[in-house]
Short mmCIF file of C-alpha atoms in Angstrom, two decimals:
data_model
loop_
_atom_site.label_atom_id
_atom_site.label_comp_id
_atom_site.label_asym_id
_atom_site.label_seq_id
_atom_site.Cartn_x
_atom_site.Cartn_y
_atom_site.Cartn_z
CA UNK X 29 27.47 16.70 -29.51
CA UNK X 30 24.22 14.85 -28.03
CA UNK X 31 23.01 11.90 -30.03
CA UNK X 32 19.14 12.14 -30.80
CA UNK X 33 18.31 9.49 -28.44
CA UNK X 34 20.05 12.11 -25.66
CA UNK X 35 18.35 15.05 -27.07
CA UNK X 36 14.70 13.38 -27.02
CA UNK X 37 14.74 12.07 -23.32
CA UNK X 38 16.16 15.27 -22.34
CA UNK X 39 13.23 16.91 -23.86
CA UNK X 40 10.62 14.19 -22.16
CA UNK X 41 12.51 14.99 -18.89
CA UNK X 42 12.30 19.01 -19.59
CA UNK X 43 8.81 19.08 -20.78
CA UNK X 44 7.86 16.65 -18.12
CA UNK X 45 9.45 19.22 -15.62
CA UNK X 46 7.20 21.72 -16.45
CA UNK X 47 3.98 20.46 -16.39
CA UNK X 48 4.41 18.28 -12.66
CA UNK X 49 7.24 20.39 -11.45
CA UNK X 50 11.63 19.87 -11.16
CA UNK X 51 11.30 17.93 -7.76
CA UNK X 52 9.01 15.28 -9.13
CA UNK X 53 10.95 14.95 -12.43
CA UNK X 54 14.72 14.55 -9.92
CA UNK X 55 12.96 11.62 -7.86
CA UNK X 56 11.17 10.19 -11.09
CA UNK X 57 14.56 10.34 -12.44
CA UNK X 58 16.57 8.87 -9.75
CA UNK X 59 14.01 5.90 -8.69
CA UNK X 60 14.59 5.05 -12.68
CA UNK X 61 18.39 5.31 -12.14
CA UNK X 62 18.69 3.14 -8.92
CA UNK X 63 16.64 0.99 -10.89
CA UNK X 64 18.77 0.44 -13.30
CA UNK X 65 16.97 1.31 -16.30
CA UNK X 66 18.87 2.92 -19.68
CA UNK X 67 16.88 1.35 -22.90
CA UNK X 68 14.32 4.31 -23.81
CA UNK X 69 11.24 1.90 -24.23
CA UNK X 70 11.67 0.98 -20.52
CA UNK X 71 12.26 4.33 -19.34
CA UNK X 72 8.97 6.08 -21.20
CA UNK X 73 6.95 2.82 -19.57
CA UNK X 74 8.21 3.91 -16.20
CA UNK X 75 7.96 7.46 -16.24
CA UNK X 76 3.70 6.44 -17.41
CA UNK X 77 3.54 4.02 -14.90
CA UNK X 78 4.49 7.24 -12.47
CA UNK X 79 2.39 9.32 -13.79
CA UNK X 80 -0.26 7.02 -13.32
CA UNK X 81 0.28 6.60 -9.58
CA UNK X 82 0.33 10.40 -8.81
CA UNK X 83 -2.44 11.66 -11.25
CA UNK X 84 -4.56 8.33 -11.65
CA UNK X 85 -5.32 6.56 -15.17
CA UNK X 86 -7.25 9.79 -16.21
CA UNK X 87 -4.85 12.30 -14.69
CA UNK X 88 -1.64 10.68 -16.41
CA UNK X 89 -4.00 9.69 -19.95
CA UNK X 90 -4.28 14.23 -19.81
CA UNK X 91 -0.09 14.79 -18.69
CA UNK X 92 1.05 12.34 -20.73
CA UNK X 93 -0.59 13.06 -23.75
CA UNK X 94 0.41 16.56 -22.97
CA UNK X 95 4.03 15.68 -22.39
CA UNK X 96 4.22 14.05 -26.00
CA UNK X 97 2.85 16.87 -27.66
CA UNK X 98 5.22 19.52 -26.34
CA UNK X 99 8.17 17.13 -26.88
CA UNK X 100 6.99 16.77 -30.37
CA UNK X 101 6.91 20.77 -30.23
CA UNK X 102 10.17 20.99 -28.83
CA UNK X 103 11.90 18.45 -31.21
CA UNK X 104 10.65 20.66 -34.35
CA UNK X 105 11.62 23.96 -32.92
CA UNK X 106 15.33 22.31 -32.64
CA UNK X 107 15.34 20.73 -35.85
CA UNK X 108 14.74 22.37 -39.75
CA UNK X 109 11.69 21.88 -41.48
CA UNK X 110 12.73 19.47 -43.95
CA UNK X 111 14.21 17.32 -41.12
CA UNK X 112 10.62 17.20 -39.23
CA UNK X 113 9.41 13.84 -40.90
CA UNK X 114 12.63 12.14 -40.00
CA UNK X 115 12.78 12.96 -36.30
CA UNK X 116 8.74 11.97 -36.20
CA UNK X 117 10.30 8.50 -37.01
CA UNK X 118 12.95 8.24 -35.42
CA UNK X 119 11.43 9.90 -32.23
CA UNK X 120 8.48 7.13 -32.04
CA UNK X 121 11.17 4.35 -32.72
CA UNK X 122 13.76 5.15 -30.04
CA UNK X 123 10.41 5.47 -28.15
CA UNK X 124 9.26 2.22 -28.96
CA UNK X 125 6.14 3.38 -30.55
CA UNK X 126 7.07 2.66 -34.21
CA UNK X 127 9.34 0.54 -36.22
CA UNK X 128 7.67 2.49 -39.04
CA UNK X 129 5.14 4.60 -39.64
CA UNK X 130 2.07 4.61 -42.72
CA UNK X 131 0.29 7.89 -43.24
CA UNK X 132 -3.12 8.23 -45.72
CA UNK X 133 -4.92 11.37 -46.16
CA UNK X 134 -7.13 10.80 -42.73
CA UNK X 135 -5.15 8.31 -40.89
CA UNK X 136 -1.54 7.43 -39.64
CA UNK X 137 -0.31 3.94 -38.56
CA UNK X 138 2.35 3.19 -35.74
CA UNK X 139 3.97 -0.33 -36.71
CA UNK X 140 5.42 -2.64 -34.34
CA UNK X 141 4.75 -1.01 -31.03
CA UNK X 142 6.67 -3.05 -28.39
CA UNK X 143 4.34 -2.01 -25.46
CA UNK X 144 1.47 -3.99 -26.60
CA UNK X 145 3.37 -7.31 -26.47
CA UNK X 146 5.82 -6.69 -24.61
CA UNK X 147 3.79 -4.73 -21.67
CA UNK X 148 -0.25 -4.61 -22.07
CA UNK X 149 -0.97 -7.78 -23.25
CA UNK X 150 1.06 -9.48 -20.36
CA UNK X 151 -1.57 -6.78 -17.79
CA UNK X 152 -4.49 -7.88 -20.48
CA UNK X 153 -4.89 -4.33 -21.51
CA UNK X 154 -5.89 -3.40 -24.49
CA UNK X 155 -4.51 -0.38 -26.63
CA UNK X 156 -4.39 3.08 -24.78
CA UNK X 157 -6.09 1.66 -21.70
CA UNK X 158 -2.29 2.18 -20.15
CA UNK X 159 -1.11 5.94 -19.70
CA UNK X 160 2.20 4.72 -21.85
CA UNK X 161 -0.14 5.04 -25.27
CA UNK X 162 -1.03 8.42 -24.60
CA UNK X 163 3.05 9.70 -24.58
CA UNK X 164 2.99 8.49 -28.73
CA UNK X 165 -0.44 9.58 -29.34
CA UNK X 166 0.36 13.56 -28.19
CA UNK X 167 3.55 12.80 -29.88
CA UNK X 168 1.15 11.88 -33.25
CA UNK X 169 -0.88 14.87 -32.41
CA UNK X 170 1.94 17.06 -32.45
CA UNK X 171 3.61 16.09 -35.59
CA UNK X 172 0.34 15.78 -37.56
CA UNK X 173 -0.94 19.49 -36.35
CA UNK X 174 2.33 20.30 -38.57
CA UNK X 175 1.91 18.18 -40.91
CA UNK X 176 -1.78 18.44 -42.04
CA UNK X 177 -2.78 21.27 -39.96
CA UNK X 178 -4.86 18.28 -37.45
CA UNK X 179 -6.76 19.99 -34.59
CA UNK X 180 -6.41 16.89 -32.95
CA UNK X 181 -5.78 12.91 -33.33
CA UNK X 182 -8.42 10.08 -32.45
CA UNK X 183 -7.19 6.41 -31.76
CA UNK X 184 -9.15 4.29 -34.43
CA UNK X 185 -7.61 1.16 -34.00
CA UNK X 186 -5.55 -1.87 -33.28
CA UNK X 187 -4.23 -4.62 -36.31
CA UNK X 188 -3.34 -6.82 -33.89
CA UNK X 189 -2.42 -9.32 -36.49
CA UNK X 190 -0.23 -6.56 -38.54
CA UNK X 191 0.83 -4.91 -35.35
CA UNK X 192 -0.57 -1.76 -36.30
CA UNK X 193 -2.05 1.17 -34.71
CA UNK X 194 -4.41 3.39 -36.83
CA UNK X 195 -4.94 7.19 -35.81
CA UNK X 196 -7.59 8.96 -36.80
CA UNK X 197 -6.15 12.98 -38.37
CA UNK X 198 -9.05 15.29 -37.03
CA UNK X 199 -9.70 18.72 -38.62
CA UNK X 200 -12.82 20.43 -36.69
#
């Protein structure tokens, strides 16, 4: 039986396939390998960092943001309803997005992100100016378009002394 950690980069690497193709997503996956990187964070930062160099920063902002809304998709096609909030979580905190998440009638918060200490703020970048943001904000988008029926999500936001990202829930 796959752990959810297996099942969720599985999906990344699946839904990845399909929008840049198989071959891209084998030699993605076996420059990460020779690299010698297993912890997920490190893994979603590469696979951005990728994107970025094939499709540009605009080009991998679009497939990226892409790629976490289908794997948000895919996660609640393969998981019941009532289990949907739980694997948002979890999903954004084996992902490093979220050691927790707030939600208000317009807005959702990531806490703790580790790529904005651990990654952008060592490039002085701020928030979603690196194509790694825009893997957790499609994943947002997808969970919040079930959630609260969201045509879309808007980055509002950094706490930077909380450590908190703020989302935006659109309904057009």
């Amino acid at each position: 039986m796959k752990t959810f950690t297996e099942e969720l980069l599985e999906s990344i690497y699946k839904d990845l396939s399909q929008i840049v193709g198989p071959k891209a997503v084998d030699l993605l996956k076996r420059r990460i390998l020779e690299k010698g990187i297993t912890d997920v964070p490190q893994i979603i930062f590469e696979i951005a960092g990728d994107m970025e160099q094939t499709f540009g920063t605009k080009g991998a902002y679009s497939v990226l943001r892409e790629l976490g809304r289908t794997v948000a998709r895919q996660l609640m096609e393969a998981h019941p309803k009532e289990e949907w909030k739980e694997v948002f979580e979890k999903g954004l905190n084996i992902m490093g997005f979220a050691k927790g998440v707030k939600k208000e009638p317009e807005r959702a918060c990531i806490c703790s992100c580790i790529f904005y200490p651990n990654f952008l703020e060592k490039k002085n970048l701020k928030p979603t100016e690196h194509p790694v943001c825009w893997i957790g904000l499609g994943f947002i988008e997808g969970f919040m378009k079930a959630f609260t029926g969201a045509t879309g999500v808007k980055f509002e936001g950094r706490d930077f002394e909380r450590e908190q990202c703020w989302f935006r829930i659109a309904n057009f």
